[in-house]
PDB file of C-alpha atoms in Angstrom:
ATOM      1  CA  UNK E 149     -89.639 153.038  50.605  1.00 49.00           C
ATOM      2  CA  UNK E 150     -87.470 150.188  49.124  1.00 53.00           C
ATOM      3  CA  UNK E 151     -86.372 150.590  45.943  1.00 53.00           C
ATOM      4  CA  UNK E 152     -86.433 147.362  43.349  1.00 53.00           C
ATOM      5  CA  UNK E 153     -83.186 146.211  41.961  1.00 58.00           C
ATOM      6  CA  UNK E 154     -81.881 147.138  38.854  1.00 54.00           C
ATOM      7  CA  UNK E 155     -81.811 143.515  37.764  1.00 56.00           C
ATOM      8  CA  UNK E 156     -85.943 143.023  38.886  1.00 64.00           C
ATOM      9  CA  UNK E 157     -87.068 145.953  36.792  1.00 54.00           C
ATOM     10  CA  UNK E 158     -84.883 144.742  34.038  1.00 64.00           C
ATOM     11  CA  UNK E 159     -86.904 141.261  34.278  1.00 66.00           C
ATOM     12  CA  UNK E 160     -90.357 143.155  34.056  1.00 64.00           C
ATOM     13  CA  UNK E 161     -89.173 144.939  31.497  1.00 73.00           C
ATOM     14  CA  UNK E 162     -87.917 141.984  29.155  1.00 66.00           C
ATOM     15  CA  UNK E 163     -90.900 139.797  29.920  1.00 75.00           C
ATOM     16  CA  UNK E 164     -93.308 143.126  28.754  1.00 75.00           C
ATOM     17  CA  UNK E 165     -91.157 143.401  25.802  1.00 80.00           C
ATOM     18  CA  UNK E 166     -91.481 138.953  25.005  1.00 75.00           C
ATOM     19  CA  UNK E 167     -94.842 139.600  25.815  1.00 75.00           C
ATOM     20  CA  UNK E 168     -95.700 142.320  23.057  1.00 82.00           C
ATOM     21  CA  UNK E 169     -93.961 140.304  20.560  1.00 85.00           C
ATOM     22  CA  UNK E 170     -95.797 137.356  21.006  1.00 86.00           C
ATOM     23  CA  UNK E 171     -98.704 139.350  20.756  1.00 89.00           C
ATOM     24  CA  UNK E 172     -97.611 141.167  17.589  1.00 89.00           C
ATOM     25  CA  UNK E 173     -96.921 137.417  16.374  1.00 91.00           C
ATOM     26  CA  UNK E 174     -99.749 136.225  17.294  1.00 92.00           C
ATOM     27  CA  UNK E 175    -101.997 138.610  15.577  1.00 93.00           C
ATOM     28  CA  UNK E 176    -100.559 138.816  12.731  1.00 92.00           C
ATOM     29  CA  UNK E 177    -100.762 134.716  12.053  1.00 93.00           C
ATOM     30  CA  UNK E 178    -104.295 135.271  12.778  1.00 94.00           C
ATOM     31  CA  UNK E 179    -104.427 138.267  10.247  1.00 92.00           C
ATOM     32  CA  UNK E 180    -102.696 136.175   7.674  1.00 89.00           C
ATOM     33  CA  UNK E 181    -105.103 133.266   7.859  1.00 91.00           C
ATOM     34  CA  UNK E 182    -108.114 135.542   8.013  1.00 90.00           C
ATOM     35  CA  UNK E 183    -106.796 136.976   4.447  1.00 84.00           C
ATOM     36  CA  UNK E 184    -105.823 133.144   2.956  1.00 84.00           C
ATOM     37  CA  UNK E 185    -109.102 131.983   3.712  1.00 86.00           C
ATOM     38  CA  UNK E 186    -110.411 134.933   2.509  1.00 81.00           C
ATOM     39  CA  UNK E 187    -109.288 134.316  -0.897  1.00 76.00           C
ATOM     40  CA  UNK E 188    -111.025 130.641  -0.960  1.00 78.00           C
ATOM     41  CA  UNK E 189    -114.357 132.732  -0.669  1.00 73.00           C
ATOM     42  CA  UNK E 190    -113.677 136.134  -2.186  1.00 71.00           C
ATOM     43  CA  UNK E 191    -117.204 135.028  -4.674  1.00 70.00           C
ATOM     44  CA  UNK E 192    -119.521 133.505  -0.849  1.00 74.00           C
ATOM     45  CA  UNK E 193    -118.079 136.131   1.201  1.00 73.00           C
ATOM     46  CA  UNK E 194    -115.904 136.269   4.345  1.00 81.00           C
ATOM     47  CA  UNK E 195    -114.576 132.624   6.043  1.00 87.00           C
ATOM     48  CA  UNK E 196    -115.809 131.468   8.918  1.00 91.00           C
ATOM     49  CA  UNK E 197    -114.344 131.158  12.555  1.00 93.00           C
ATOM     50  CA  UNK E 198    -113.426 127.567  12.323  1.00 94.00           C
ATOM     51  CA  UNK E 199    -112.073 128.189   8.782  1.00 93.00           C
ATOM     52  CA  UNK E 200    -109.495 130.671  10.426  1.00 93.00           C
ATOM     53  CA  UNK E 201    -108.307 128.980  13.414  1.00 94.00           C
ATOM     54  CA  UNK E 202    -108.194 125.600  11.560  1.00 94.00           C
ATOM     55  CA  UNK E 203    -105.208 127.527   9.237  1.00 93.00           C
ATOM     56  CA  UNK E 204    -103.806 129.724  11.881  1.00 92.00           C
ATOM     57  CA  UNK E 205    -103.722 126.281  14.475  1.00 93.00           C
ATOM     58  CA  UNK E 206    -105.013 127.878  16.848  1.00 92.00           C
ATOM     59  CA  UNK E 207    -107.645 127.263  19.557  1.00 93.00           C
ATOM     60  CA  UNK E 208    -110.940 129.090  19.175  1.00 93.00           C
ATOM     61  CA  UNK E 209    -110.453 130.772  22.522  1.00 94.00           C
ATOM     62  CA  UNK E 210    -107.059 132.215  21.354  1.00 94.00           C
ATOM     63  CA  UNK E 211    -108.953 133.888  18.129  1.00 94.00           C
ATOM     64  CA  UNK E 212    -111.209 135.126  20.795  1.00 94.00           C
ATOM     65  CA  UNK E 213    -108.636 136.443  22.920  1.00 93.00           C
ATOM     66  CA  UNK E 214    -107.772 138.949  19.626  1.00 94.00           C
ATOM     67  CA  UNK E 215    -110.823 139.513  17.742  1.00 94.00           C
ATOM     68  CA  UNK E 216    -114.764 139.232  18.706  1.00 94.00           C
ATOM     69  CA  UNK E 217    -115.149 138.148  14.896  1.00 93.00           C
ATOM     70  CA  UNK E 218    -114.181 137.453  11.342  1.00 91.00           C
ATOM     71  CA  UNK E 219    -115.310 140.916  10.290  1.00 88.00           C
ATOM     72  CA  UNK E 220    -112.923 142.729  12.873  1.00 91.00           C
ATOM     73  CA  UNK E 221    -110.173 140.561  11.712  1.00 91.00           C
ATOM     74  CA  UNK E 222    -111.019 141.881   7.878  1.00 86.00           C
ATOM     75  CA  UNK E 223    -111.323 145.190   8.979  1.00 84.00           C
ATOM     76  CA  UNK E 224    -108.155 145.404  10.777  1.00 87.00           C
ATOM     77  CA  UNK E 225    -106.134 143.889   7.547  1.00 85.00           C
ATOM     78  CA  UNK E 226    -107.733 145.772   5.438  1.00 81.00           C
ATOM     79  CA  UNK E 227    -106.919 148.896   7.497  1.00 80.00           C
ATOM     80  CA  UNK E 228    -103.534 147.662   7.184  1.00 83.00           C
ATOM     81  CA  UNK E 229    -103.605 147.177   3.154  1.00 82.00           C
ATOM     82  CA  UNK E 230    -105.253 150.580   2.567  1.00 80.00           C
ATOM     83  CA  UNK E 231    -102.331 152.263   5.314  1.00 82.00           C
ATOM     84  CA  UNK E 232    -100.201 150.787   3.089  1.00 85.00           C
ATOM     85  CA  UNK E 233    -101.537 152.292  -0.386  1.00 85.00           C
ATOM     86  CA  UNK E 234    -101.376 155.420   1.558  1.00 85.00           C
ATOM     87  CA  UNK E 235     -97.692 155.405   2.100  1.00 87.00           C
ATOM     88  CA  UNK E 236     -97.247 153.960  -1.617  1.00 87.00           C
ATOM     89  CA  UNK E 237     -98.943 156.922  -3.219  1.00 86.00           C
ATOM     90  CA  UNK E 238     -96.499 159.375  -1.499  1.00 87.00           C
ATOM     91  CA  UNK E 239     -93.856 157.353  -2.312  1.00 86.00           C
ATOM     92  CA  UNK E 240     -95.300 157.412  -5.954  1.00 89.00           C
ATOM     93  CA  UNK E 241     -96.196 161.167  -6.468  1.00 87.00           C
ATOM     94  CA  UNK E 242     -93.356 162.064  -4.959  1.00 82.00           C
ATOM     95  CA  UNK E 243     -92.766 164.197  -8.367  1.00 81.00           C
ATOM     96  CA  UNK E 244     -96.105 164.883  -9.468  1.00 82.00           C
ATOM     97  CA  UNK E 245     -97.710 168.735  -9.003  1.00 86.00           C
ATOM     98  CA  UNK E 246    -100.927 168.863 -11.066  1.00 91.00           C
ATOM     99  CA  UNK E 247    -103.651 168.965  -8.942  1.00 94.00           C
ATOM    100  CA  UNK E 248    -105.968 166.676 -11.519  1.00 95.00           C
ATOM    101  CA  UNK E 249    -103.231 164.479 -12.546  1.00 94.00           C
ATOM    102  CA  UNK E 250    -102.912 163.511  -8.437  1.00 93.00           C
ATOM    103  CA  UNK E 251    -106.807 162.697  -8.303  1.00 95.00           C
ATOM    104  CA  UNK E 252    -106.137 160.900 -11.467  1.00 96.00           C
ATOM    105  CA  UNK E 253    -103.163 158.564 -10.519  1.00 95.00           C
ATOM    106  CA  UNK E 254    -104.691 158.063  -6.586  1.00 92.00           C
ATOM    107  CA  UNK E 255    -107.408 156.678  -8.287  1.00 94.00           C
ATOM    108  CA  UNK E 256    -105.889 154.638 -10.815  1.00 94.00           C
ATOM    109  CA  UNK E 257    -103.573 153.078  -8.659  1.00 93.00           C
ATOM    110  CA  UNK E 258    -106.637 151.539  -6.136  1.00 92.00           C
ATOM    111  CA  UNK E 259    -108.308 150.636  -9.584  1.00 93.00           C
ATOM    112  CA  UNK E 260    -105.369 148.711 -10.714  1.00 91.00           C
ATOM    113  CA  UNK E 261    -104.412 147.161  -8.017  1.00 90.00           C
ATOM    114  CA  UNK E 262    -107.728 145.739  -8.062  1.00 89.00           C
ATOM    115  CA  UNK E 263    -107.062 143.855 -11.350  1.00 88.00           C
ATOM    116  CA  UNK E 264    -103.825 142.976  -9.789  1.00 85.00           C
ATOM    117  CA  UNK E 265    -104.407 141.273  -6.683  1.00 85.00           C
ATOM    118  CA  UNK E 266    -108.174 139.719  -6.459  1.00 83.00           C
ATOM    119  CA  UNK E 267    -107.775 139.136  -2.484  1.00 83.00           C
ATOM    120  CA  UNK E 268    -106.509 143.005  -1.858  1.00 85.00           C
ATOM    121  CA  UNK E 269    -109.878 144.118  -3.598  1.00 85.00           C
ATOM    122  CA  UNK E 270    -111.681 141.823  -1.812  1.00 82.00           C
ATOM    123  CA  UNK E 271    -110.395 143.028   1.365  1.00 79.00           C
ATOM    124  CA  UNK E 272    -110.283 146.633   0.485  1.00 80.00           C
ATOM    125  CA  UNK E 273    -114.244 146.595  -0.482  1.00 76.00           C
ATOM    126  CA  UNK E 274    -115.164 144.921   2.522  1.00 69.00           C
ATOM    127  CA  UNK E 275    -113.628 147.563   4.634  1.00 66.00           C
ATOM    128  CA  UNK E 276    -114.856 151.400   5.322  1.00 65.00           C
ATOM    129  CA  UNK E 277    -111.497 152.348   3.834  1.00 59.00           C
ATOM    130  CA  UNK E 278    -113.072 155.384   3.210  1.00 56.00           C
ATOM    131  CA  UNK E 279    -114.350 156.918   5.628  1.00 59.00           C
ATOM    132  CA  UNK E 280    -114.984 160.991   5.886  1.00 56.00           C
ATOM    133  CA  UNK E 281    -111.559 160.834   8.785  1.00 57.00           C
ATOM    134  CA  UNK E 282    -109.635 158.827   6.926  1.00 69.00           C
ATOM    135  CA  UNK E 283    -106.163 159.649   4.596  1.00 75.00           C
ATOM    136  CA  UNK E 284    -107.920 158.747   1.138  1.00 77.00           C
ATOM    137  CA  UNK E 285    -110.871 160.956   1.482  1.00 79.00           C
ATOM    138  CA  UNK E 286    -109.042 163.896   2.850  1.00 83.00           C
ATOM    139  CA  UNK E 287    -106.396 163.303  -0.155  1.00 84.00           C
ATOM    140  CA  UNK E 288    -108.823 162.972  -2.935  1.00 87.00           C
ATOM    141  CA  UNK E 289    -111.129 166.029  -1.459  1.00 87.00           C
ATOM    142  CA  UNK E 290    -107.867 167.722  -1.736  1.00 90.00           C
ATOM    143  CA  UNK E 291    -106.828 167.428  -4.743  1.00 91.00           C
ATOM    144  CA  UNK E 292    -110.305 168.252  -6.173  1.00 93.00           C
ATOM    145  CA  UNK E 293    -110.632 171.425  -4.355  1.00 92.00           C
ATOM    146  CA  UNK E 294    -107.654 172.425  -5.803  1.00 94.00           C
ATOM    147  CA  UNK E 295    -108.105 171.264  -9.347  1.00 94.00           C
ATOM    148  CA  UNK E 296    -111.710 173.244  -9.521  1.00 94.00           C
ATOM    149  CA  UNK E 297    -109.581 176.093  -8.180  1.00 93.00           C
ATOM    150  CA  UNK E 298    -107.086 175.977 -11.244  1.00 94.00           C
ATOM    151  CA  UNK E 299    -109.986 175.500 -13.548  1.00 94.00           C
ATOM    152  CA  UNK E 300    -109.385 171.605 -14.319  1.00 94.00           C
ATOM    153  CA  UNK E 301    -112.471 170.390 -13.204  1.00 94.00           C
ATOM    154  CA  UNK E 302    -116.032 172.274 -13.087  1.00 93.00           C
ATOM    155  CA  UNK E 303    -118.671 171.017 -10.363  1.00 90.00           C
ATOM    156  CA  UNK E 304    -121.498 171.986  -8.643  1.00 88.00           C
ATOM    157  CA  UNK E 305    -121.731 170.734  -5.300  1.00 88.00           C
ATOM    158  CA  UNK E 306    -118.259 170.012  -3.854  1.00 86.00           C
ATOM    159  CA  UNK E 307    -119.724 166.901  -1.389  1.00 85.00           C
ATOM    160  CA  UNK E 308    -121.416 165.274  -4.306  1.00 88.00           C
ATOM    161  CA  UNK E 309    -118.167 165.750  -6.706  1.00 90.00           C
ATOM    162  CA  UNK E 310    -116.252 163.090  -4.071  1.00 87.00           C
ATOM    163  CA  UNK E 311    -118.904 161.126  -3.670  1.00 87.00           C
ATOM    164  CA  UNK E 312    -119.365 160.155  -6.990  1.00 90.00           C
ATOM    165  CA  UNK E 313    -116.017 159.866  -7.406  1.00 91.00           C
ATOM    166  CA  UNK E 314    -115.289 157.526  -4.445  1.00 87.00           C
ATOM    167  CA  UNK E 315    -118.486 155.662  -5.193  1.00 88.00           C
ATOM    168  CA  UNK E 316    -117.552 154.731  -8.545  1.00 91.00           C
ATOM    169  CA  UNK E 317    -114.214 153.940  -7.007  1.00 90.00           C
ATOM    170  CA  UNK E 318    -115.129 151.421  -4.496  1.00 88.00           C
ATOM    171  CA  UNK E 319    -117.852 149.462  -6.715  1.00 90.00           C
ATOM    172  CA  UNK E 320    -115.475 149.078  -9.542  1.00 92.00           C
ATOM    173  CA  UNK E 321    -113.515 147.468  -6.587  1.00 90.00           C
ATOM    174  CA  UNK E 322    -115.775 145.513  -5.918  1.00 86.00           C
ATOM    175  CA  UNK E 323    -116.835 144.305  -9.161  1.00 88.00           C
ATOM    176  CA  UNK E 324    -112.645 143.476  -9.915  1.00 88.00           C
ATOM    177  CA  UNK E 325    -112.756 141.175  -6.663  1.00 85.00           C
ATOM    178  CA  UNK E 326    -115.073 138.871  -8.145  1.00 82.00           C
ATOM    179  CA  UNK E 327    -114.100 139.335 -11.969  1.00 82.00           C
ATOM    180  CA  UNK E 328    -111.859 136.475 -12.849  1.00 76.00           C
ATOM    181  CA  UNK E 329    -110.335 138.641 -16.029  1.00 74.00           C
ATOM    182  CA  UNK E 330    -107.512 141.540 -16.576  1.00 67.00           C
ATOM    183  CA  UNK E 331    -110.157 144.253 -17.285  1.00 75.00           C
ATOM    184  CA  UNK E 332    -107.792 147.120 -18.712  1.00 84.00           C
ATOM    185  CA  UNK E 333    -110.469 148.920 -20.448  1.00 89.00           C
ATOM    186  CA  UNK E 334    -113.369 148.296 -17.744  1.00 91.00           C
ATOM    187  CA  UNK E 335    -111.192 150.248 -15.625  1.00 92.00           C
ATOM    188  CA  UNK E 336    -109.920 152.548 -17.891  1.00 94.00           C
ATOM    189  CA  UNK E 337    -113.474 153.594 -19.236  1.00 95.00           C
ATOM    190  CA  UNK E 338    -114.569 153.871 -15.262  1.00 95.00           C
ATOM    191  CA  UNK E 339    -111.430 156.389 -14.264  1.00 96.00           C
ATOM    192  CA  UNK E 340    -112.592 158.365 -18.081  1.00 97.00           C
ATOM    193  CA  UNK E 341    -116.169 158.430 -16.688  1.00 96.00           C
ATOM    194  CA  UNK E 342    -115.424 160.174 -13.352  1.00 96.00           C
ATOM    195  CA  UNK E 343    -113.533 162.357 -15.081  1.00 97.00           C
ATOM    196  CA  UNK E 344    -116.109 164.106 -17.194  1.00 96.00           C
ATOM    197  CA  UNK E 345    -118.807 163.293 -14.910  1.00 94.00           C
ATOM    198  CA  UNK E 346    -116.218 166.087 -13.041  1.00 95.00           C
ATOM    199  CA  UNK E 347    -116.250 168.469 -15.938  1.00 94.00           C
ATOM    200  CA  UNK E 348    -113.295 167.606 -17.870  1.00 96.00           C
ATOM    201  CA  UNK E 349    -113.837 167.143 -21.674  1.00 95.00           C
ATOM    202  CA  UNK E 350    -113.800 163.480 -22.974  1.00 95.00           C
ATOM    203  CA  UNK E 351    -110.614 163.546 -25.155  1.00 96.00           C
ATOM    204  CA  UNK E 352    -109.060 165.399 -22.090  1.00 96.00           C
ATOM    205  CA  UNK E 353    -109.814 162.613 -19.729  1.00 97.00           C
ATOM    206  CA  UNK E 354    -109.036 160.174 -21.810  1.00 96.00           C
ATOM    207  CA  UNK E 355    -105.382 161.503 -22.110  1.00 97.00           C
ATOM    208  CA  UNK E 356    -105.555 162.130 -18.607  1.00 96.00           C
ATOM    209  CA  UNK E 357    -105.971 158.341 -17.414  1.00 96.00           C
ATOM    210  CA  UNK E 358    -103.524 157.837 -20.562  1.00 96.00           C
ATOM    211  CA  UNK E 359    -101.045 159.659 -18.839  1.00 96.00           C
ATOM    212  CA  UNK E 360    -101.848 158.438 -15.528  1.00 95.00           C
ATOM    213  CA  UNK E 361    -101.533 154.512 -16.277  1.00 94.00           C
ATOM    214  CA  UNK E 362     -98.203 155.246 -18.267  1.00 94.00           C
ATOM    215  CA  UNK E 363     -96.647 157.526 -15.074  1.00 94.00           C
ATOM    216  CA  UNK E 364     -98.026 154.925 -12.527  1.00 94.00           C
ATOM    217  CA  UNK E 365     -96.151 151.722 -14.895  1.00 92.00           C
ATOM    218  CA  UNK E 366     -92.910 153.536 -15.360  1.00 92.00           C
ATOM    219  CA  UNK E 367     -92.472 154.874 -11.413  1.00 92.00           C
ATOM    220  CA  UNK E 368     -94.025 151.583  -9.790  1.00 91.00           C
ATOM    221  CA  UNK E 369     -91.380 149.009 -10.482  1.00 91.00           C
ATOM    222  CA  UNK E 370     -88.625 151.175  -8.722  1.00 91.00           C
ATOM    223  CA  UNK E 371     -91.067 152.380  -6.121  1.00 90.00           C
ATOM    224  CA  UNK E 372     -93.620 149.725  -4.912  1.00 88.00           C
ATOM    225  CA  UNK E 373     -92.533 146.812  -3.414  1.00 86.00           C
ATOM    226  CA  UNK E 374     -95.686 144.852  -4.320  1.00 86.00           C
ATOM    227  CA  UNK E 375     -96.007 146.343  -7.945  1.00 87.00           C
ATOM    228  CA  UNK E 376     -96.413 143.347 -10.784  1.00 82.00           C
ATOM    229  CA  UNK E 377     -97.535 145.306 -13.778  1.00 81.00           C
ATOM    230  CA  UNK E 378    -101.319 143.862 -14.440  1.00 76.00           C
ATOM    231  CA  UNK E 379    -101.326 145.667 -18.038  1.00 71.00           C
ATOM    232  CA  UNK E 380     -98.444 143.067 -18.580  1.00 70.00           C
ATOM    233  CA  UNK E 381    -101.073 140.337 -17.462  1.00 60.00           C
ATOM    234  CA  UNK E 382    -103.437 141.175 -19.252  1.00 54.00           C
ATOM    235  CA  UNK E 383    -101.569 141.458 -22.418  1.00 52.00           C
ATOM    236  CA  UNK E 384    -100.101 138.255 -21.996  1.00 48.00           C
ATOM    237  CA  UNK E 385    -103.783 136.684 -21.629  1.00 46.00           C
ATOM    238  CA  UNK E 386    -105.277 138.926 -24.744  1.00 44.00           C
TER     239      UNK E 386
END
């Protein structure tokens, strides 16, 4: 059996390497287009078709050719934006031990992000970002199990503890994505609130998200590339 030259299988190789770029291009102007249009309807819900390839310049068979909707576009940047939240809160609690005070900060970062970026939480809510498989659910499950094992948080039902927790977390999302104001103590009083719905005294979970919104403002600016502090914002618009 012949074999190919050297210089053929470099060819196929080159044009399969062109070919995944333009791919990886194209997809992500699609993504990107999906998530500006988004933002013109964050309050009527997700853009249309037409919306999206009119942005990207694209023909509706190319959008076809990548996604079989809108909603799988959303899905897959939003899979994307929570991926990268993920790799910002290891990057964040680097330095951080206390079982509670991890739940506490995962949290509170999600939350304000929310405040800080109206698109994000639109996106983020949309999505099933969390899922039972997923990185954010096994993290926060985590660090409550091990927080009712040291005695920091008192619960009956392990399932429901998360639940409620996650709940809370994702409708507070939500309700941020169509909010048009900085709402420091909405969120505030929501991260307090699934603390002692957990079992931790009110003064203590005060301090808790306390310490948790100071940590997150002093380690985010030399950690997170996409940190703007929204506490600033909002005490520039008090």
């Amino acid at each position: 059996m012949a074999m190919k030259p050297i210089e053929t299988l470099d060819n196929q190789d080159h044009r399969v390497r062109v070919a995944k770029i333009r791919r990886e291009r194209m997809t992500e102007r699609l993504l990107r287009a999906t998530m500006e249009c988004y933002a013109e309807h964050i309050l009527t819900g997700p853009p249309s078709v037409d919306e999206v390839i009119a942005r990207a310049d694209v023909s509706r068979a190319t959008f076809y050719k990548y996604f079989v909707s809108v909603d799988e576009a959303i899905e897959r940047r939003a899979g994307d934006l929570v991926d990268e939240m993920i790799e910002s809160l290891k990057h964040l609690v680097v330095d951080q031990k206390r079982p509670i005070m991890l739940f506490t900060i995962s949290l509170q970062l999600f939350l304000m992000r929310s405040v800080l970026d109206r698109t994000w939480a639109a996106f983020v809510a949309h999505s099933d970002m969390l899922r039972t498989d997923g990185a954010l659910f096994d993290g926060i499950t985590q660090h409550l199990a091990e927080a009712s094992a040291q005695g920091e948080v008192h619960f009956m039902d392990a399932v429901a503890a998360r639940t409620l927790a996650i709940g809370a977390m994702r409708e507070t999302i939500r309700s941020n994505a169509r909010s048009t104001e900085v709402r420091r103590e909405f969120v505030d009083n929501i991260m307090s609130i699934i603390l002692i719905s957990l079992g931790v005294q009110r003064e203590e979970a005060r301090a808790l998200v306390g310490e948790a919104t100071i940590f997150i403002r002093g380690a985010a600016p030399d950690r997170l590339s996409w940190w703007r502090d929204p506490w600033l914002q909002w005490r520039e618009h008090a």
